């Protein structure tokens, strides 16, 4: 491994720092929401509350990879952001088509409407940034 290969690509410069901040906020929101819901009323909407917990874990992983930096982390974040976007689109559509399946909202319900549509806009922005960061050499 050469010195250049050993250096990590910095992912949290410029817009990357904003992504880390936004993902961090989403981690806190999704995890705290799901912990309270799962611990107090899990029987009411187990699917919705479990999906919110999964969303929180996804946000946490993406935040970690952005902070970690490097090409491997960038690729992992890119894959995870694509999976996040797919989840938002599937769950968002599912909540509109079959609302009875979700007696309570998830983070991704209605494409993240309860979170100002950040859940659908964030992965799109992150994918753009991560693709762009992959073309920049350290």
Coordinates of C-alpha atoms in Angstrom, one line a residue:
X1 CA 0.0 0.0 0.0
X2 CA 1.4 3.4 -1.0
X3 CA 1.2 6.5 1.1
X4 CA -1.5 7.8 -1.2
X5 CA -3.6 4.6 -0.9
X6 CA -3.2 4.7 2.9
X7 CA -4.7 8.2 3.1
X8 CA -8.5 8.3 3.6
X9 CA -10.7 10.3 1.4
X10 CA -12.2 13.1 3.5
X11 CA -16.0 12.9 3.2
X12 CA -16.9 15.5 5.7
X13 CA -15.6 18.6 4.0
X14 CA -18.0 21.2 2.6
X15 CA -21.4 19.7 2.0
X16 CA -20.3 16.5 3.6
X17 CA -20.3 18.2 7.0
X18 CA -23.9 19.2 6.5
X19 CA -24.8 15.6 5.6
X20 CA -23.1 14.4 8.8
X21 CA -25.0 16.9 10.8
X22 CA -28.4 16.0 9.2
X23 CA -27.8 12.3 9.5
X24 CA -26.8 12.8 13.1
X25 CA -30.1 14.6 13.8
X26 CA -32.0 11.8 12.0
X27 CA -30.2 9.2 14.2
X28 CA -31.3 10.9 17.3
X29 CA -34.9 11.4 16.0
X30 CA -35.4 7.9 14.7
X31 CA -33.7 6.0 17.5
X32 CA -35.3 8.0 20.3
X33 CA -38.7 7.7 18.7
X34 CA -38.4 4.0 18.2
X35 CA -37.0 3.3 21.7
X36 CA -40.0 5.1 23.3
X37 CA -42.5 3.5 21.0
X38 CA -41.1 0.0 21.2
X39 CA -40.8 0.2 25.0
X40 CA -44.2 1.7 25.7
X41 CA -46.6 0.6 22.9
X42 CA -45.0 -2.0 20.7
X43 CA -48.3 -4.1 20.4
X44 CA -50.0 -1.1 18.8
X45 CA -47.9 -1.0 15.6
X46 CA -44.9 -3.4 15.7
X47 CA -44.1 -3.0 12.0
X48 CA -44.0 0.7 12.1
X49 CA -41.9 0.9 15.3
X50 CA -39.5 -1.7 14.0
X51 CA -39.1 0.1 10.7
X52 CA -38.3 3.3 12.6
X53 CA -35.6 1.4 14.6
X54 CA -34.2 0.1 11.4
X55 CA -34.1 3.6 9.9
X56 CA -32.2 4.8 13.0
X57 CA -29.6 2.1 12.6
X58 CA -29.2 2.9 8.9
X59 CA -28.8 6.6 9.7
X60 CA -26.2 5.7 12.3
X61 CA -24.2 3.6 10.0
X62 CA -24.2 6.2 7.3
X63 CA -23.1 8.9 9.8
X64 CA -20.3 6.6 11.0
X65 CA -19.0 5.9 7.4
X66 CA -19.1 9.6 6.5
X67 CA -17.1 10.5 9.6
X68 CA -14.7 7.6 9.1
X69 CA -13.9 8.5 5.5
X70 CA -11.9 6.5 3.0
X71 CA -12.8 4.8 -0.2
X72 CA -14.2 1.7 1.5
X73 CA -16.4 3.8 3.8
X74 CA -17.5 5.9 0.9
X75 CA -18.6 2.8 -1.0
X76 CA -20.4 1.4 2.0
X77 CA -22.2 4.7 2.6
X78 CA -23.2 4.8 -1.1
X79 CA -24.7 1.3 -0.9
X80 CA -26.4 2.1 2.4
X81 CA -27.8 5.4 1.0
X82 CA -29.2 3.5 -2.0
X83 CA -30.8 1.0 0.3
X84 CA -32.1 3.8 2.5
X85 CA -33.7 5.5 -0.6
X86 CA -35.3 2.2 -1.6
X87 CA -36.7 1.8 1.9
X88 CA -38.1 5.3 1.9
X89 CA -39.7 4.7 -1.5
X90 CA -41.1 1.3 -0.6
X91 CA -42.4 2.2 2.9
X92 CA -43.6 5.6 1.6
X93 CA -45.6 4.0 -1.2
X94 CA -46.8 1.2 1.1
X95 CA -48.2 3.7 3.7
X96 CA -50.1 5.4 0.9
X97 CA -51.4 2.3 -0.8
X98 CA -52.2 0.3 2.4
X99 CA -52.5 2.7 5.3
X100 CA -54.1 0.0 7.5
X101 CA -50.8 -1.8 7.6
X102 CA -49.4 1.1 9.6
X103 CA -51.6 2.2 12.5
X104 CA -48.9 4.6 13.5
X105 CA -46.4 6.4 11.3
X106 CA -42.8 5.4 10.7
X107 CA -39.9 7.7 10.0
X108 CA -40.3 6.8 6.3
X109 CA -44.1 7.0 6.2
X110 CA -45.5 9.2 3.4
X111 CA -41.9 9.6 2.1
X112 CA -40.9 11.2 5.4
X113 CA -43.6 13.9 5.5
X114 CA -43.5 13.9 9.3
X115 CA -39.8 14.8 9.0
X116 CA -40.2 17.5 6.3
X117 CA -39.4 15.0 3.6
X118 CA -35.8 14.9 4.8
X119 CA -35.8 11.0 4.7
X120 CA -36.3 11.1 0.9
X121 CA -34.1 14.1 0.2
X122 CA -31.2 13.1 2.4
X123 CA -30.2 9.9 0.6
X124 CA -30.5 11.7 -2.8
X125 CA -28.2 14.4 -1.6
X126 CA -25.8 11.9 0.0
X127 CA -25.7 9.8 -3.1
X128 CA -24.8 12.8 -5.2
X129 CA -22.1 13.9 -2.7
X130 CA -20.6 10.4 -2.3
X131 CA -20.4 9.9 -6.1
X132 CA -18.8 13.3 -6.5
X133 CA -16.4 12.6 -3.6
X134 CA -15.3 9.4 -5.3
X135 CA -14.0 11.3 -8.3
X136 CA -11.8 13.5 -6.1
X137 CA -8.3 12.1 -5.3
X138 CA -7.0 12.6 -1.8

